[in-house]
Coordinates of C-alpha atoms and ligand atoms in Angstrom, one line a residue:
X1 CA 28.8 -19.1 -38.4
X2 CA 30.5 -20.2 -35.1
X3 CA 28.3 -21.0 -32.6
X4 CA 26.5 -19.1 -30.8
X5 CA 24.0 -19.7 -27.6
X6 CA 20.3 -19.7 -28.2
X7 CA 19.5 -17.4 -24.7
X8 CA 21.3 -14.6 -23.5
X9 CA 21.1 -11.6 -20.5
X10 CA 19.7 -8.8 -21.4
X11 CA 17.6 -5.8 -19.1
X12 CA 14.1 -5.9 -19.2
X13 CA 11.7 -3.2 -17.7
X14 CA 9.5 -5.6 -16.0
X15 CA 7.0 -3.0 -15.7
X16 CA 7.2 1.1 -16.1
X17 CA 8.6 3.2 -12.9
X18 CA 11.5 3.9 -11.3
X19 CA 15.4 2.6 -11.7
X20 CA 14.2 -0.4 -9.9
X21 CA 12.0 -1.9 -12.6
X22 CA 15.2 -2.4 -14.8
X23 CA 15.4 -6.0 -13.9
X24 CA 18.0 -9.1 -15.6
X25 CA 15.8 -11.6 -17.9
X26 CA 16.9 -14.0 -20.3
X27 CA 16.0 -13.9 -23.7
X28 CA 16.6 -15.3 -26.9
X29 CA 19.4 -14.3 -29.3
X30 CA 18.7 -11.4 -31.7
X31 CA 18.7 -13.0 -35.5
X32 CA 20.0 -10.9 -38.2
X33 CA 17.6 -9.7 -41.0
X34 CA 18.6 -9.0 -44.2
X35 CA 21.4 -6.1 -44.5
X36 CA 21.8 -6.6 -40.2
X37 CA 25.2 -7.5 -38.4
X38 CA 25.1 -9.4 -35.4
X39 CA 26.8 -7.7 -32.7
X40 CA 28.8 -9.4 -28.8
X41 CA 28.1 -6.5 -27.1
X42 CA 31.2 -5.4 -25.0
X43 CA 29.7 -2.1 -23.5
X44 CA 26.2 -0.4 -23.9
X45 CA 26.3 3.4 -23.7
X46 CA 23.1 4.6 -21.5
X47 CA 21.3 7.7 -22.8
X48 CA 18.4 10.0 -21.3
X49 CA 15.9 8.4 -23.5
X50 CA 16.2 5.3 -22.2
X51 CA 15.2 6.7 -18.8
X52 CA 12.0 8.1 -20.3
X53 CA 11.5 4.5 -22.2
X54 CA 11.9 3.0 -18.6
X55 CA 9.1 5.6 -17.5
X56 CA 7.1 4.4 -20.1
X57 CA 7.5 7.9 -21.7
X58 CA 8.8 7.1 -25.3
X59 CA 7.5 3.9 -26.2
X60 CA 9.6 2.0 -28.7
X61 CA 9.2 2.5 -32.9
X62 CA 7.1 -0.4 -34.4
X63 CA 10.0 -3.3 -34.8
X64 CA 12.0 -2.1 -32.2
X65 CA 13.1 -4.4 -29.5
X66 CA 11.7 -3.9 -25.9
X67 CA 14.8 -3.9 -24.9
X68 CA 16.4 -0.5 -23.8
X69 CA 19.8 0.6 -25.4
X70 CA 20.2 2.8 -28.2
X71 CA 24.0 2.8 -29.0
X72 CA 26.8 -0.1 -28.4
X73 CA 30.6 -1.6 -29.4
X74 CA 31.1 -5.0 -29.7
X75 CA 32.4 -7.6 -32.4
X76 CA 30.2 -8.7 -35.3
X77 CA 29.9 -12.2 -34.8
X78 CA 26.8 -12.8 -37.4
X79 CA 26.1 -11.6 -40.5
X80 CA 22.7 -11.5 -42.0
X81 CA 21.6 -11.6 -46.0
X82 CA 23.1 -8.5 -47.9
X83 CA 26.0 -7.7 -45.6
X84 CA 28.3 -6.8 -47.8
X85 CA 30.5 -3.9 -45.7
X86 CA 31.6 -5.8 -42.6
X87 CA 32.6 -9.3 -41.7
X88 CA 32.9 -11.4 -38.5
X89 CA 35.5 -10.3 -36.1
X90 CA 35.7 -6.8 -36.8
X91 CA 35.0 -4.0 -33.8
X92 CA 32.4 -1.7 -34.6
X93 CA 30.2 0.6 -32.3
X94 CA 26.5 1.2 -33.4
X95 CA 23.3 2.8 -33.2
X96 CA 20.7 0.8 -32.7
X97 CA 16.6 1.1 -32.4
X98 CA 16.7 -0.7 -28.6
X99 CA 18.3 -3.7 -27.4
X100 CA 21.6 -2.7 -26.5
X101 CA 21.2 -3.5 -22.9
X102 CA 21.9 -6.9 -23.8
X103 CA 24.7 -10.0 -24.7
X104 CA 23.7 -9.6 -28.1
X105 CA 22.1 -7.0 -30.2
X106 CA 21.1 -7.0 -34.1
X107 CA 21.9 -3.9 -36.0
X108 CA 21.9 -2.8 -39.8
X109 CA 25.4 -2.5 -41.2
X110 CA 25.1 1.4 -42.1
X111 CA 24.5 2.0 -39.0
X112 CA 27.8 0.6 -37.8
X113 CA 31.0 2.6 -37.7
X114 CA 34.2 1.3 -37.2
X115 CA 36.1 2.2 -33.5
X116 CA 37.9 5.5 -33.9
X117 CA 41.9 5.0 -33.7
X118 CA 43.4 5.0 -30.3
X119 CA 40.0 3.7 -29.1
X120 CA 38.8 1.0 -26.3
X121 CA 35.4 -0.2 -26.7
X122 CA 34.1 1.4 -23.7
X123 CA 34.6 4.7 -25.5
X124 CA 33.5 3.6 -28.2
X125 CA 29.8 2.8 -27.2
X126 CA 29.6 6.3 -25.4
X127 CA 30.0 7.9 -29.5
X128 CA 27.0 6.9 -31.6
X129 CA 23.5 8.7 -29.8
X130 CA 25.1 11.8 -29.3
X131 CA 27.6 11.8 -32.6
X132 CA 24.4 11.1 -34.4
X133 CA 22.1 13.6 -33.0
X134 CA 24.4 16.4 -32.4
X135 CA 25.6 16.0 -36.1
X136 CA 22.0 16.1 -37.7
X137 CA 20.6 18.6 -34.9
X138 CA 23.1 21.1 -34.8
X139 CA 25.2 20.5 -38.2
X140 CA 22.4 19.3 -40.5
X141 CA 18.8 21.1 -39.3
X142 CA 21.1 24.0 -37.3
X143 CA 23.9 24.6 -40.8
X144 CA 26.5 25.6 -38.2
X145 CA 29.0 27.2 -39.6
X146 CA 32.9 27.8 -38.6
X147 CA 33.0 31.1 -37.4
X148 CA 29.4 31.2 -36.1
X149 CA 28.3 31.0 -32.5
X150 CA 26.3 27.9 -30.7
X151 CA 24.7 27.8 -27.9
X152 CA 24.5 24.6 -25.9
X153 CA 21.5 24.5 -23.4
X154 CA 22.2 21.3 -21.3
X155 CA 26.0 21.6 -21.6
X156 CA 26.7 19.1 -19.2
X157 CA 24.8 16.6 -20.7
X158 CA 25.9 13.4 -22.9
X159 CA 24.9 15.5 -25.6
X160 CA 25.9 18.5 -24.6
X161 CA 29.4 17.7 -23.8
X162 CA 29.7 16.5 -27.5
X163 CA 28.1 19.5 -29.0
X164 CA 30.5 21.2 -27.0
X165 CA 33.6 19.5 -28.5
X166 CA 32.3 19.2 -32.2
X167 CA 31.7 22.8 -32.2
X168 CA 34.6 24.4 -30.8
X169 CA 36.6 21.6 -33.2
X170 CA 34.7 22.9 -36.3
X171 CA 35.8 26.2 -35.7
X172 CA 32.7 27.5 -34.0
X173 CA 32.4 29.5 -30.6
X174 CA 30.5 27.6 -28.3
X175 CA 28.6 29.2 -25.1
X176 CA 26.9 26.6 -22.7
X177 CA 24.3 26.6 -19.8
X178 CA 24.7 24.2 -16.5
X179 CA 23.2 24.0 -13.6
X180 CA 26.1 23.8 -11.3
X181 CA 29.3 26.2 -11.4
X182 CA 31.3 22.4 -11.2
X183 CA 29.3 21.8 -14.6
X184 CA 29.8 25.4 -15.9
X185 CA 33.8 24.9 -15.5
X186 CA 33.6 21.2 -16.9
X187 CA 31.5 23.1 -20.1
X188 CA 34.2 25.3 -20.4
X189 CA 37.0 22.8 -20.0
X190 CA 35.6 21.2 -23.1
X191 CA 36.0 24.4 -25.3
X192 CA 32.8 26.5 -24.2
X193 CA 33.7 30.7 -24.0
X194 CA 31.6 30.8 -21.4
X195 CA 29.3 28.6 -19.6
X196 CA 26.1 30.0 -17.4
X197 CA 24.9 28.3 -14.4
X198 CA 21.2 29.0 -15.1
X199 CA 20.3 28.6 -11.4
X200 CA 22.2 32.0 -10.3
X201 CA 22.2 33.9 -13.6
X202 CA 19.9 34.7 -16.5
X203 CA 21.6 33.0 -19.8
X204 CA 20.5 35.5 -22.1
X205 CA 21.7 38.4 -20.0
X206 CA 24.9 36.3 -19.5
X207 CA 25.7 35.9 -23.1
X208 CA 24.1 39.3 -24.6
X209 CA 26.6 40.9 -22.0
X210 CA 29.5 38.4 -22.8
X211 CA 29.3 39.3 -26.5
X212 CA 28.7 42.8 -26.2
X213 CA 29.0 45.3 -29.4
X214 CA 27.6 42.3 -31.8
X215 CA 25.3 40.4 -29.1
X216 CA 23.9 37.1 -29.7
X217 CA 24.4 33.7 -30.5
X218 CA 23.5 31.8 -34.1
X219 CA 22.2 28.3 -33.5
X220 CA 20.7 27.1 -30.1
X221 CA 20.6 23.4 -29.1
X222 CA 17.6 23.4 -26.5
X223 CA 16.9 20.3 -24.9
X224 CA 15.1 22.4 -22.2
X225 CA 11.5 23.8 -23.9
X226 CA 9.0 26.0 -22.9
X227 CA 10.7 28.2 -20.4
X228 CA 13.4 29.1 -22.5
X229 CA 11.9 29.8 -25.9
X230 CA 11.1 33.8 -25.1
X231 CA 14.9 34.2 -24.4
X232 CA 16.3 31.8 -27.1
X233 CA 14.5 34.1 -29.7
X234 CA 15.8 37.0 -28.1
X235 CA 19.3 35.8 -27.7
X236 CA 19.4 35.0 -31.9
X237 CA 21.3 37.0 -34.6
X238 CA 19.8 37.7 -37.7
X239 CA 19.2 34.3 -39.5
X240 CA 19.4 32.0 -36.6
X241 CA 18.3 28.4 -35.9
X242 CA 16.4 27.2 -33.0
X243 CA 16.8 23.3 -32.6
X244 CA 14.6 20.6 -29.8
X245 CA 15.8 18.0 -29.0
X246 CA 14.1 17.9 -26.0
X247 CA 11.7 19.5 -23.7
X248 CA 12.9 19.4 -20.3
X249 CA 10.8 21.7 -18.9
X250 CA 7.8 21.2 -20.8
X251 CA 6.6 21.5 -24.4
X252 CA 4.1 24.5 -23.9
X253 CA 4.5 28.2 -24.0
X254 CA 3.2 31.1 -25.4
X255 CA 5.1 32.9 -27.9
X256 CA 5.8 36.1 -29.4
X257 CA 5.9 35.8 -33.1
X258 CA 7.7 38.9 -34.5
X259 CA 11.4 37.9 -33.5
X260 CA 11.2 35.4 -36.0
X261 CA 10.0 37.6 -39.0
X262 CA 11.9 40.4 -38.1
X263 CA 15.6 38.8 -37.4
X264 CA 14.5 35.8 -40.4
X265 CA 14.5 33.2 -37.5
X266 CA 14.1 29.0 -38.3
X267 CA 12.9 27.0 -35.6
X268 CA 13.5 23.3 -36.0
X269 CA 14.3 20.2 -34.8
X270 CA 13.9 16.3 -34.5
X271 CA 14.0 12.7 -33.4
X272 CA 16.8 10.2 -34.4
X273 CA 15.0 6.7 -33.4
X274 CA 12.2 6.4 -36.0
X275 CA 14.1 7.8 -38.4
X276 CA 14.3 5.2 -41.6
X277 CA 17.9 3.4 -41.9
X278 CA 18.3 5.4 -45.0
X279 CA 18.4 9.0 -43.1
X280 CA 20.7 7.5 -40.6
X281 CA 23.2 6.4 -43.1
X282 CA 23.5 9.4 -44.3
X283 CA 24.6 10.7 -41.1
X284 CA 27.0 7.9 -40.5
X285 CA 28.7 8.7 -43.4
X286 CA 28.7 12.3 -42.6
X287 CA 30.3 11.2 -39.2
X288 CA 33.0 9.0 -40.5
X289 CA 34.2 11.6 -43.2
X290 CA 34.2 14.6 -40.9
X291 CA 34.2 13.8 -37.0
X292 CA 35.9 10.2 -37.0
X293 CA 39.4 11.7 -38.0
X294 CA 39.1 14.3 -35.0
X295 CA 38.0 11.2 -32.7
X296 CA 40.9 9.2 -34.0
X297 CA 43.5 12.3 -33.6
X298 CA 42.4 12.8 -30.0
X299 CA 40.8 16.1 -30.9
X300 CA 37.6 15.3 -29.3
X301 CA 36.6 12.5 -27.4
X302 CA 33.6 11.3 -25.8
X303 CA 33.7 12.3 -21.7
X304 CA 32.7 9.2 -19.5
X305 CA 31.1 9.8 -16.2
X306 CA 30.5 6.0 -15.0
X307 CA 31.5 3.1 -16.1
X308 CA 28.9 0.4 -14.1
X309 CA 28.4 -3.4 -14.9
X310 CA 25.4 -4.6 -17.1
X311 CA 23.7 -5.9 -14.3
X312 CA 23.6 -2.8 -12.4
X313 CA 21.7 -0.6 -14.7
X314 CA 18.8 0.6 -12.4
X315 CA 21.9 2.6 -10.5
X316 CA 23.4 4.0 -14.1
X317 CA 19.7 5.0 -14.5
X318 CA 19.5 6.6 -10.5
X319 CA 22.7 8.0 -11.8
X320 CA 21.4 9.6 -14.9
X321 CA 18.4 10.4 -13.5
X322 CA 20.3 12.4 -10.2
X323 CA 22.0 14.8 -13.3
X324 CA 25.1 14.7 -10.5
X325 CA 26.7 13.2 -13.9
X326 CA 29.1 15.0 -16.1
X327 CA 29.2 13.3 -19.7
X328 CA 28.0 9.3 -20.4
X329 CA 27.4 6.5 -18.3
X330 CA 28.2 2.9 -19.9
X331 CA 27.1 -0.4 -18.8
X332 CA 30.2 -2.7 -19.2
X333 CA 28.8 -6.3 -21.0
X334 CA 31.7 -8.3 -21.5
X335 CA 35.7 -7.9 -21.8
X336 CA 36.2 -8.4 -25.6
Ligands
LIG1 N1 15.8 14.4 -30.3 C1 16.8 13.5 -30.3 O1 17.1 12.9 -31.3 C2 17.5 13.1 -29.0 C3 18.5 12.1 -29.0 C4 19.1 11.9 -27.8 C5 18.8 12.6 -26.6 N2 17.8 13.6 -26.7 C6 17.5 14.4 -25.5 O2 18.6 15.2 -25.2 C7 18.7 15.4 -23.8 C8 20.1 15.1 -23.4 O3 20.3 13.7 -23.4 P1 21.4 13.0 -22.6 O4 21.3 11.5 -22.8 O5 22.7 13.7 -23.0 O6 20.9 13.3 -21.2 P2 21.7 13.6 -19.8 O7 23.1 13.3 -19.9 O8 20.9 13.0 -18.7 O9 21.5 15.1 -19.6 C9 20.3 15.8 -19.3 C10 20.8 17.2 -18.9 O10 19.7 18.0 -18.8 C11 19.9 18.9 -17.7 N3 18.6 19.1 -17.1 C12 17.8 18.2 -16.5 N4 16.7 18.7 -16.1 C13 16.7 20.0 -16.5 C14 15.8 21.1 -16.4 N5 14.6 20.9 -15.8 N6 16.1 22.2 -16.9 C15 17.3 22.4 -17.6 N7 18.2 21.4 -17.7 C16 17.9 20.2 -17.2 C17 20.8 18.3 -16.8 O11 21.8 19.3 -16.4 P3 21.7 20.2 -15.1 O12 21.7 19.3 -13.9 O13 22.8 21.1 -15.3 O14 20.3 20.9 -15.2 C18 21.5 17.2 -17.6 O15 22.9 17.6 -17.9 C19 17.6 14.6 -23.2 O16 16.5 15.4 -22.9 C20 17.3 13.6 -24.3 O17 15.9 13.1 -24.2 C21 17.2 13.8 -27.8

């Protein structure tokens, strides 16, 4: 191994709150366990959950690092016992459990997947959060089919803006909500029919009238809750999927049962952090088969936002935290 500091920068929340409690702290240099690759970070991408982490929200899973940072590129410079599919030098981005706000971050090797052709490493750390939870969420729990109809609550979003382009790449029709018409035309952009600024229009209104004679959509991503469940039920065919992610707007509502007996409806959903390395490697194998040729051909491709340095990630998170963003914000690390 070449050598390597003992101490690097990293971003600590120095207590819960606000943007400001992101603070620089030094700490020591990940090791990495068995089957783990040591990883320079050269970019960290920033995703909603880390905000809530920061809020003291969503605490992180037993094991995890402190650190916030869920997905990064870099260059293994480390590898632990049992590595056998990556060696030192090579450019990977990751998924990680926490710690990517950092110099150095630890991750298992199936959870690393090689930079898409054509790719820098700031793109690259804005792919594995969303790749991985729009593949398991909507592909996976959701079964969405080319031909079928999505619809992406949150289109804007890091997320959303992927579900967007996977979709519509994958032969689906895609139909979005925003809540500005500058984020409605940015949805559509991206491949969406339609997009719906929820703040001047109903959605399900929008969409029933939009695909008139055979109304209705198939799948639903909702990052959004309790609000929207009456109308998401409403707005399904005959064998939809219902799939949280998130509950923007709360987790609580009260709910009328027969839409999902009568039209055979499936409400699901899930959480990618806690989720064993085993589950995970199945979708990073999923993704490197299926979405990292469309990455590498310049079919799809992550949208960046902002691009700030590490040190300033209490304004990435005042950023995030505005939703004046279109796409990811990415904390640049180092030039590698
Ligand atoms: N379950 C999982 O595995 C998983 C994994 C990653 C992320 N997530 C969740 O997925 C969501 C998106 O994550 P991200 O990192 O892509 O976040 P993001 O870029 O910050 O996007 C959040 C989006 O939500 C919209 N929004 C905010 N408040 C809203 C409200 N009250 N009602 C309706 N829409 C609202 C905003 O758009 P407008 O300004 O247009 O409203 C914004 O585009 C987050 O809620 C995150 O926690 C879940």
């Amino acid at each position: 191994m070449t050598s390597l500091p003992e101490t690097m920068t990293a971003i600590e929340i120095s207590t819960p709150g606000g943007p400001e409690v992101l603070k620089p702290t030094t700490r020591p240099v990940p090791q990495p366990g068995p089957g783990e690759v040591l990883i320079r970070v050269a970019t960290a991408g920033v995703n909603k959950p880390d905000a809530l982490q920061r809020q003291g929200n969503y605490p992180p899973p037993p094991g995890a690092s402190d650190i916030p940072g869920l997905e990064v590129s870099g260059v293994v410079v480390a590898t632990g016992r049992d590595v056998t599919r990556l060696t030192v030098g090579e450019r990977v981005c990751a998924l990680v459990t926490g710690g990517g706000y950092a110099d150095y971050v630890a991750a298992p090797q199936e959870q690393c997947l090689p930079v898409p052709d054509g790719f820098d490493l700031v793109r690259a750390a804005a792919l594995p959060e969303t790749y991985f939870t729009v593949w398991t969420n909507v592909f996976d729990r959701g079964a969405l089919k080319a031909g079928e109809r999505l619809l992406v609550h949150g289109g804007s979003s890091g997320i959303g803006t992927t579900a967007i382009q996977l979709a519509r790449a994958l032969a689906a029709t895609v139909y979005a909500t925003a809540g500005t018409d500058d984020k409605c035309r940015a949805c559509e952009d991206l491949g969406a029919t339609l997009a719906v600024n929820y703040r001047q229009a109903d959605f399900k209104d929008a969409i029933v009238a939009a695909t008139a004679g055979d109304p209705g959509v198939d799948v639903i991503l909702d990052m959004v809750g309790g609000p929207y469940l009456a109308r998401n039920l409403e707005l399904l065919r005959r064998d939809g999927r219902l799939v949280y992610i998130a509950f923007l707007q709360g987790p609580k509502t009260d709910i009328d049962l027969r839409p999902i007996m009568m039209k055979r409806l499936t409400i699901t959903g899930s959480t990618l952090r806690a989720r064993p390395v085993a589950e995970k490697a199945a979708i990073a194998d999923a993704l490197l088969e299926t979405v990292w040729p469309l990455l590498g051909a310049g079919t799809i491709g992550p949208v960046i936002d902002t691009i700030l340095p590490l040190a300033q990630a209490a304004d990435a998170h005042a950023r995030l935290e505005s939703s004046d963003h279109i796409g990811k914000i990415v904390l640049k690390v180092a030039d590698l």
